[in-house]
Amino acid sequence: MSYHKGKRKITLTIVPHTDGDIRTLRISKSSIKFIFLCIIISVITVLGFLWYYYGEYSQAQHEINDLLPYKERNQVLKEEKEYYEQRLSEFIDEIEKINNEFGDIITEKQEIRELINGKDNISQNNEMQTDMSNNIGYYDFENSEDKGNDMIQYIEANLVMLKEVMPKQKEDLSNLKQKVVEHNRFIEAKPQGWPIRSGKGRVTSPFGYRYHPVLKKRLFHDGIDIGVWYNHKVIATGKGRVIFAGDQNDGYGRKVIIDHGYGYRTLYAHTNRVLVKRGQWVARGDIIALSGNSGRSTGPHLHYEVQYKGKVVNPMDYIK
């Protein structure tokens, strides 16, 4: 291959190593300059594009690097969100259980109110009045650096406390309910009130020592005598079981004795007619006899007697 330079053109001769035609190519100087210029422009253009895209890439990479912490933070926040959602779901389940237990306590309280129902003055149980809110802790979330985690710990601590307190409250309410039931039974059984329907009659002979109108001497009167005409309705002054109904020939005539339990017994004597039988259960206000003048008596009246633990006591203390 050889070059032949002229004033305006360059001749390029191409000789093959093997058999073949020799080729000659003539190129003007202006064409060569143009080709070189195109090559230079192309190189500059390519380099410019490369520089531009390198700058764009560097900026994008820089922005990506700047966003990486946010991506990591976003991942952390996502994991925290999932954790808090899970814990919140667990708390909701726990709170639902506690609400159910509170519902049981409210039901117990309502039953206790129904049992009390103004039948007697029962002192309030301090434990039943426990204010659950006083046991709930307080935390200043506004000044907390990690509100989510602190709130979780706060709720967990109070749920633990509530779960510990609730069984005790339920047990206390159950015990109180049983006490109220037993107390109401006692109130139903304890002798109370006037033993003649509609408040008929008046006390003609009080409890204690007196001059006996039949035996004509000073003796202790075990009850009270209520002056009342024949066939007025004699009523039980408390719930109990009739342990005697009839006449024992002991001076009391036709009488009724009721065992009320809790150490109490009542006796209704000198009646005209007994209306109950031995072993029968009666409630306060039930008619058990009709007033009269049977036995050792100077006129129609009712002898009413109250015994407590085997000893006679003043019936007036149970009438007022």
Coordinates of N, CA and C in Angstrom, one line a residue, residues 100-252:
N100 N -65.6 -7.9 79.5 CA -66.6 -9.0 79.9 C -66.6 -9.2 81.4
E101 N -65.4 -9.2 82.0 CA -65.3 -9.4 83.4 C -65.9 -8.2 84.2
F102 N -65.7 -7.0 83.6 CA -66.4 -5.8 84.2 C -67.9 -6.0 84.1
G103 N -68.4 -6.6 83.0 CA -69.8 -6.8 82.8 C -70.3 -7.8 83.9
D104 N -69.5 -8.8 84.2 CA -69.9 -9.7 85.2 C -70.0 -9.0 86.6
I105 N -69.0 -8.1 86.8 CA -69.0 -7.4 88.1 C -70.3 -6.5 88.1
I106 N -70.6 -5.8 87.0 CA -71.8 -5.0 87.0 C -73.0 -5.8 87.3
T107 N -73.1 -7.0 86.7 CA -74.2 -7.8 86.9 C -74.3 -8.2 88.4
E108 N -73.1 -8.6 88.9 CA -73.1 -8.9 90.4 C -73.6 -7.7 91.2
K109 N -73.1 -6.5 90.9 CA -73.6 -5.4 91.6 C -75.1 -5.2 91.5
Q110 N -75.6 -5.4 90.3 CA -77.0 -5.2 90.1 C -77.8 -6.2 90.9
E111 N -77.3 -7.5 91.0 CA -77.9 -8.5 91.8 C -77.9 -8.2 93.2
I112 N -76.8 -7.6 93.7 CA -76.6 -7.2 95.1 C -77.6 -6.1 95.4
R113 N -77.7 -5.1 94.5 CA -78.7 -4.0 94.7 C -80.1 -4.6 94.8
E114 N -80.4 -5.6 93.9 CA -81.8 -6.2 94.0 C -82.0 -6.9 95.3
L115 N -80.9 -7.6 95.8 CA -81.0 -8.3 97.0 C -81.2 -7.3 98.2
I116 N -80.5 -6.2 98.2 CA -80.6 -5.2 99.2 C -82.0 -4.6 99.1
N117 N -82.3 -3.9 98.0 CA -83.6 -3.4 97.7 C -84.3 -2.7 98.8
G118 N -83.5 -2.0 99.7 CA -84.1 -1.2 100.7 C -84.7 -2.0 101.9
K119 N -84.4 -3.3 101.9 CA -85.0 -4.1 103.0 C -84.4 -3.8 104.4
D120 N -83.2 -3.4 104.4 CA -82.5 -3.1 105.6 C -81.3 -2.3 105.3
N121 N -80.9 -1.5 106.3 CA -79.7 -0.7 106.1 C -78.4 -1.5 106.3
I122 N -77.8 -1.8 105.1 CA -76.6 -2.6 105.1 C -75.5 -1.7 104.8
S123 N -74.4 -1.7 105.6 CA -73.3 -0.9 105.4 C -72.6 -1.2 104.1
Q124 N -72.2 -0.1 103.5 CA -71.5 -0.3 102.2 C -70.2 -0.9 102.3
N125 N -69.9 -1.9 101.4 CA -68.6 -2.5 101.5 C -67.5 -1.7 100.8
N126 N -66.5 -1.3 101.5 CA -65.5 -0.4 101.0 C -64.8 -1.0 99.7
E127 N -64.6 -2.3 99.7 CA -63.9 -3.0 98.6 C -64.8 -2.9 97.3
M128 N -66.1 -2.9 97.5 CA -67.0 -2.8 96.4 C -67.0 -1.5 95.7
Q129 N -66.6 -0.5 96.5 CA -66.6 0.9 96.0 C -65.2 1.3 95.5
T130 N -64.3 0.3 95.3 CA -63.0 0.6 94.8 C -63.0 1.2 93.5
D131 N -62.4 2.4 93.4 CA -62.4 3.1 92.1 C -61.2 2.6 91.3
M132 N -61.6 1.8 90.2 CA -60.5 1.2 89.4 C -59.6 2.3 88.8
S133 N -60.1 3.4 88.5 CA -59.3 4.4 87.9 C -58.2 4.9 88.8
N134 N -58.3 4.8 90.1 CA -57.3 5.2 91.0 C -56.1 4.3 90.8
N135 N -56.3 3.1 90.3 CA -55.2 2.1 90.2 C -54.5 2.3 88.8
I136 N -55.1 3.1 87.9 CA -54.5 3.2 86.6 C -53.4 4.2 86.6
G137 N -52.2 3.9 86.1 CA -51.0 4.7 86.1 C -51.2 5.9 85.2
Y138 N -50.4 6.9 85.3 CA -50.4 8.1 84.4 C -49.0 8.2 83.8
Y139 N -49.0 8.5 82.5 CA -47.7 8.8 81.8 C -47.8 10.0 80.9
D140 N -46.7 10.8 81.0 CA -46.7 12.0 80.2 C -46.2 11.7 78.8
F141 N -47.1 11.3 77.8 CA -46.7 11.0 76.5 C -46.1 12.2 75.7
E142 N -46.6 13.4 76.0 CA -46.1 14.5 75.3 C -44.6 14.7 75.3
N143 N -44.1 14.4 76.5 CA -42.6 14.6 76.7 C -41.8 13.3 76.5
S144 N -42.5 12.3 75.9 CA -41.8 11.1 75.7 C -41.0 11.1 74.3
E145 N -39.8 10.5 74.4 CA -39.0 10.5 73.1 C -39.5 9.3 72.2
D146 N -40.0 8.3 72.8 CA -40.5 7.1 72.0 C -41.9 6.8 72.4
K147 N -42.8 7.6 71.9 CA -44.2 7.6 72.3 C -44.8 6.2 72.1
G148 N -44.5 5.6 70.9 CA -45.1 4.3 70.6 C -44.8 3.3 71.6
N149 N -43.5 3.1 71.8 CA -43.0 2.1 72.7 C -43.4 2.4 74.1
D150 N -43.3 3.6 74.5 CA -43.8 4.0 75.9 C -45.2 3.7 76.1
M151 N -46.0 4.0 75.1 CA -47.5 3.7 75.2 C -47.7 2.2 75.3
I152 N -47.0 1.4 74.5 CA -47.2 0.0 74.6 C -46.9 -0.5 76.0
Q153 N -45.7 0.0 76.6 CA -45.4 -0.4 77.9 C -46.4 0.1 79.0
Y154 N -46.9 1.3 78.7 CA -47.9 1.8 79.6 C -49.2 1.0 79.6
I155 N -49.6 0.6 78.4 CA -50.9 -0.2 78.3 C -50.6 -1.6 78.9
E156 N -49.4 -2.1 78.6 CA -49.1 -3.5 79.1 C -49.1 -3.5 80.7
A157 N -48.5 -2.5 81.3 CA -48.4 -2.4 82.7 C -49.8 -2.3 83.3
N158 N -50.7 -1.5 82.7 CA -52.0 -1.3 83.3 C -52.9 -2.5 83.0
L159 N -52.7 -3.2 81.9 CA -53.5 -4.4 81.6 C -53.1 -5.5 82.7
V160 N -51.8 -5.6 82.9 CA -51.3 -6.6 84.0 C -52.0 -6.3 85.3
M161 N -52.0 -5.0 85.6 CA -52.6 -4.6 86.9 C -54.1 -4.9 87.0
L162 N -54.8 -4.6 85.9 CA -56.2 -4.9 85.8 C -56.5 -6.3 85.9
K163 N -55.7 -7.2 85.2 CA -55.9 -8.6 85.3 C -55.6 -9.2 86.7
E164 N -54.7 -8.5 87.4 CA -54.5 -8.9 88.8 C -55.6 -8.5 89.7
V165 N -56.2 -7.3 89.4 CA -57.2 -6.7 90.3 C -58.6 -7.4 90.1
M166 N -58.9 -7.7 88.8 CA -60.2 -8.1 88.5 C -60.6 -9.4 89.2
P167 N -59.8 -10.4 89.3 CA -60.2 -11.6 90.0 C -60.5 -11.3 91.5
K168 N -59.7 -10.5 92.1 CA -60.0 -10.1 93.5 C -61.3 -9.4 93.6
Q169 N -61.6 -8.5 92.7 CA -62.8 -7.7 92.7 C -64.0 -8.7 92.6
K170 N -63.9 -9.6 91.6 CA -65.0 -10.6 91.4 C -65.2 -11.5 92.7
E171 N -64.1 -11.9 93.3 CA -64.1 -12.7 94.5 C -64.8 -11.9 95.6
D172 N -64.4 -10.6 95.8 CA -65.0 -9.8 96.8 C -66.5 -9.6 96.6
L173 N -66.8 -9.4 95.3 CA -68.3 -9.2 95.0 C -69.1 -10.4 95.3
S174 N -68.5 -11.6 94.9 CA -69.1 -12.8 95.2 C -69.3 -13.1 96.7
N175 N -68.3 -12.8 97.4 CA -68.4 -12.9 98.9 C -69.4 -12.0 99.4
L176 N -69.4 -10.7 98.9 CA -70.4 -9.8 99.4 C -71.8 -10.2 99.1
K177 N -72.0 -10.7 97.9 CA -73.3 -11.2 97.5 C -73.8 -12.3 98.4
Q178 N -72.9 -13.2 98.7 CA -73.3 -14.3 99.7 C -73.6 -13.7 101.0
K179 N -72.8 -12.7 101.5 CA -73.1 -12.1 102.8 C -74.5 -11.4 102.7
V180 N -74.8 -10.7 101.6 CA -76.1 -10.0 101.5 C -77.2 -11.0 101.5
V181 N -77.0 -12.1 100.7 CA -78.0 -13.2 100.7 C -78.3 -13.7 102.1
E182 N -77.2 -14.0 102.8 CA -77.3 -14.5 104.2 C -78.0 -13.4 105.1
H183 N -77.6 -12.2 104.9 CA -78.1 -11.1 105.7 C -79.6 -10.9 105.5
N184 N -80.0 -11.0 104.2 CA -81.4 -10.9 103.9 C -82.2 -12.1 104.5
R185 N -81.6 -13.3 104.5 CA -82.3 -14.4 105.2 C -82.5 -14.1 106.6
F186 N -81.4 -13.5 107.2 CA -81.5 -13.2 108.6 C -82.6 -12.2 108.9
I187 N -82.6 -11.1 108.0 CA -83.6 -10.1 108.2 C -85.0 -10.7 108.0
E188 N -85.2 -11.6 107.1 CA -86.5 -12.2 106.9 C -86.9 -13.0 108.1
A189 N -85.9 -13.6 108.7 CA -86.2 -14.5 109.9 C -86.3 -13.8 111.2
K190 N -85.5 -12.8 111.4 CA -85.5 -12.1 112.7 C -86.9 -11.5 113.0
P191 N -87.4 -11.8 114.2 CA -88.7 -11.2 114.6 C -88.7 -9.7 114.5
Q192 N -89.8 -9.2 113.9 CA -89.8 -7.7 113.7 C -91.3 -7.3 113.4
G193 N -91.7 -6.3 114.1 CA -93.1 -5.8 113.9 C -94.1 -6.2 114.9
W194 N -95.3 -5.7 114.7 CA -96.5 -6.0 115.5 C -97.1 -7.3 115.2
P195 N -97.4 -8.2 116.1 CA -97.9 -9.5 115.8 C -99.4 -9.7 115.5
I196 N -100.1 -8.5 115.4 CA -101.5 -8.6 115.1 C -101.7 -7.8 113.8
R197 N -102.5 -8.3 112.8 CA -102.7 -7.7 111.5 C -103.3 -6.3 111.7
S198 N -102.9 -5.4 110.9 CA -103.4 -4.0 110.9 C -103.1 -3.2 112.1
G199 N -102.1 -3.7 113.0 CA -101.7 -2.9 114.1 C -102.8 -2.9 115.2
K200 N -103.7 -3.8 115.2 CA -104.8 -3.8 116.2 C -104.2 -4.1 117.6
G201 N -104.9 -3.6 118.7 CA -104.5 -3.9 120.0 C -103.5 -2.9 120.6
R202 N -103.3 -3.0 121.9 CA -102.4 -2.2 122.6 C -101.8 -3.0 123.8
V203 N -100.6 -2.6 124.2 CA -99.9 -3.3 125.3 C -100.6 -3.1 126.6
T204 N -101.1 -4.1 127.2 CA -101.7 -4.0 128.5 C -100.9 -4.5 129.7
S205 N -99.8 -5.3 129.4 CA -98.9 -5.7 130.4 C -97.5 -5.9 129.8
P206 N -96.5 -5.1 130.3 CA -95.2 -5.0 129.6 C -94.3 -6.2 130.0
F207 N -93.2 -6.2 129.4 CA -92.2 -7.3 129.7 C -91.5 -6.9 131.1
G208 N -91.2 -8.0 131.9 CA -90.5 -7.7 133.2 C -91.4 -8.1 134.4
Y209 N -90.9 -7.7 135.5 CA -91.7 -8.1 136.7 C -93.0 -7.3 136.8
R210 N -94.0 -8.0 137.3 CA -95.4 -7.4 137.4 C -96.2 -8.2 138.4
Y211 N -97.3 -7.7 138.8 CA -98.2 -8.4 139.7 C -99.1 -9.3 138.8
H212 N -99.0 -10.6 139.0 CA -99.8 -11.5 138.1 C -101.3 -11.4 138.4
P213 N -102.1 -11.2 137.4 CA -103.5 -10.9 137.7 C -104.3 -12.2 138.1
V214 N -103.8 -13.4 137.8 CA -104.4 -14.6 138.2 C -103.8 -15.2 139.4
L215 N -102.5 -15.3 139.5 CA -101.8 -15.9 140.6 C -101.7 -14.9 141.8
K216 N -102.0 -13.6 141.5 CA -102.0 -12.6 142.6 C -100.7 -12.5 143.3
K217 N -99.6 -12.5 142.6 CA -98.3 -12.3 143.2 C -97.3 -11.7 142.1
R218 N -96.2 -11.2 142.6 CA -95.3 -10.5 141.7 C -94.4 -11.6 141.1
L219 N -94.5 -11.6 139.7 CA -93.7 -12.6 138.9 C -93.1 -11.9 137.7
F220 N -92.1 -12.6 137.2 CA -91.5 -12.0 135.9 C -92.3 -12.4 134.7
H221 N -92.7 -11.4 134.0 CA -93.5 -11.6 132.8 C -92.6 -11.8 131.6
D222 N -92.6 -13.0 130.9 CA -91.7 -13.3 129.9 C -91.9 -12.6 128.5
G223 N -93.1 -12.0 128.4 CA -93.4 -11.3 127.1 C -94.2 -10.1 127.4
I224 N -95.1 -9.8 126.4 CA -96.0 -8.6 126.6 C -97.4 -9.2 126.3
D225 N -98.4 -8.6 126.9 CA -99.8 -8.9 126.7 C -100.3 -7.7 125.8
I226 N -101.0 -8.1 124.8 CA -101.6 -7.1 123.9 C -103.1 -7.3 124.0
G227 N -103.8 -6.3 124.5 CA -105.2 -6.4 124.7 C -105.9 -6.3 123.3
V228 N -106.7 -7.3 122.9 CA -107.3 -7.3 121.6 C -108.5 -8.2 121.7
W229 N -109.6 -7.9 121.0 CA -110.8 -8.7 121.1 C -110.7 -10.0 120.3
Y230 N -111.7 -10.8 120.4 CA -111.6 -12.2 119.8 C -111.5 -12.1 118.3
N231 N -110.8 -13.1 117.8 CA -110.7 -13.5 116.4 C -110.0 -12.4 115.5
H232 N -109.1 -11.6 116.1 CA -108.3 -10.8 115.3 C -107.1 -11.6 114.7
K233 N -106.6 -11.3 113.6 CA -105.6 -12.1 112.9 C -104.3 -11.9 113.6
V234 N -103.7 -13.1 114.1 CA -102.4 -13.1 114.7 C -101.4 -13.5 113.5
I235 N -100.3 -12.7 113.4 CA -99.4 -13.0 112.2 C -98.0 -13.3 112.8
A236 N -97.3 -14.1 112.0 CA -95.9 -14.4 112.3 C -95.0 -13.1 112.1
T237 N -94.1 -12.8 113.0 CA -93.3 -11.6 112.9 C -92.0 -11.9 112.2
G238 N -91.8 -13.1 111.7 CA -90.6 -13.4 110.9 C -90.7 -14.8 110.3
K239 N -89.9 -15.0 109.3 CA -89.9 -16.3 108.6 C -89.4 -17.4 109.5
G240 N -90.0 -18.6 109.5 CA -89.5 -19.6 110.3 C -90.4 -20.9 110.2
R241 N -90.0 -21.9 111.0 CA -90.8 -23.2 111.0 C -91.5 -23.3 112.3
V242 N -92.8 -23.7 112.2 CA -93.7 -23.9 113.3 C -93.2 -25.2 114.0
I243 N -92.8 -25.1 115.3 CA -92.3 -26.2 116.0 C -93.4 -26.7 117.1
F244 N -94.4 -25.9 117.3 CA -95.5 -26.3 118.1 C -96.7 -25.5 117.7
A245 N -97.9 -26.2 117.7 CA -99.2 -25.6 117.4 C -100.2 -26.4 118.2
G246 N -100.8 -25.8 119.2 CA -101.8 -26.5 120.0 C -101.8 -26.1 121.5
D247 N -102.2 -27.0 122.4 CA -102.3 -26.6 123.8 C -101.5 -27.6 124.6
Q248 N -100.6 -27.1 125.5 CA -99.8 -28.0 126.3 C -100.2 -28.0 127.8
N249 N -101.4 -27.4 128.0 CA -101.9 -27.4 129.4 C -100.9 -26.7 130.3
D250 N -100.2 -25.7 129.9 CA -99.2 -25.0 130.7 C -99.7 -23.6 131.1
G251 N -101.0 -23.3 130.9 CA -101.5 -22.0 131.2 C -101.5 -21.1 130.0
Y252 N -100.8 -21.4 128.9 CA -100.8 -20.5 127.7 C -101.9 -20.8 126.8

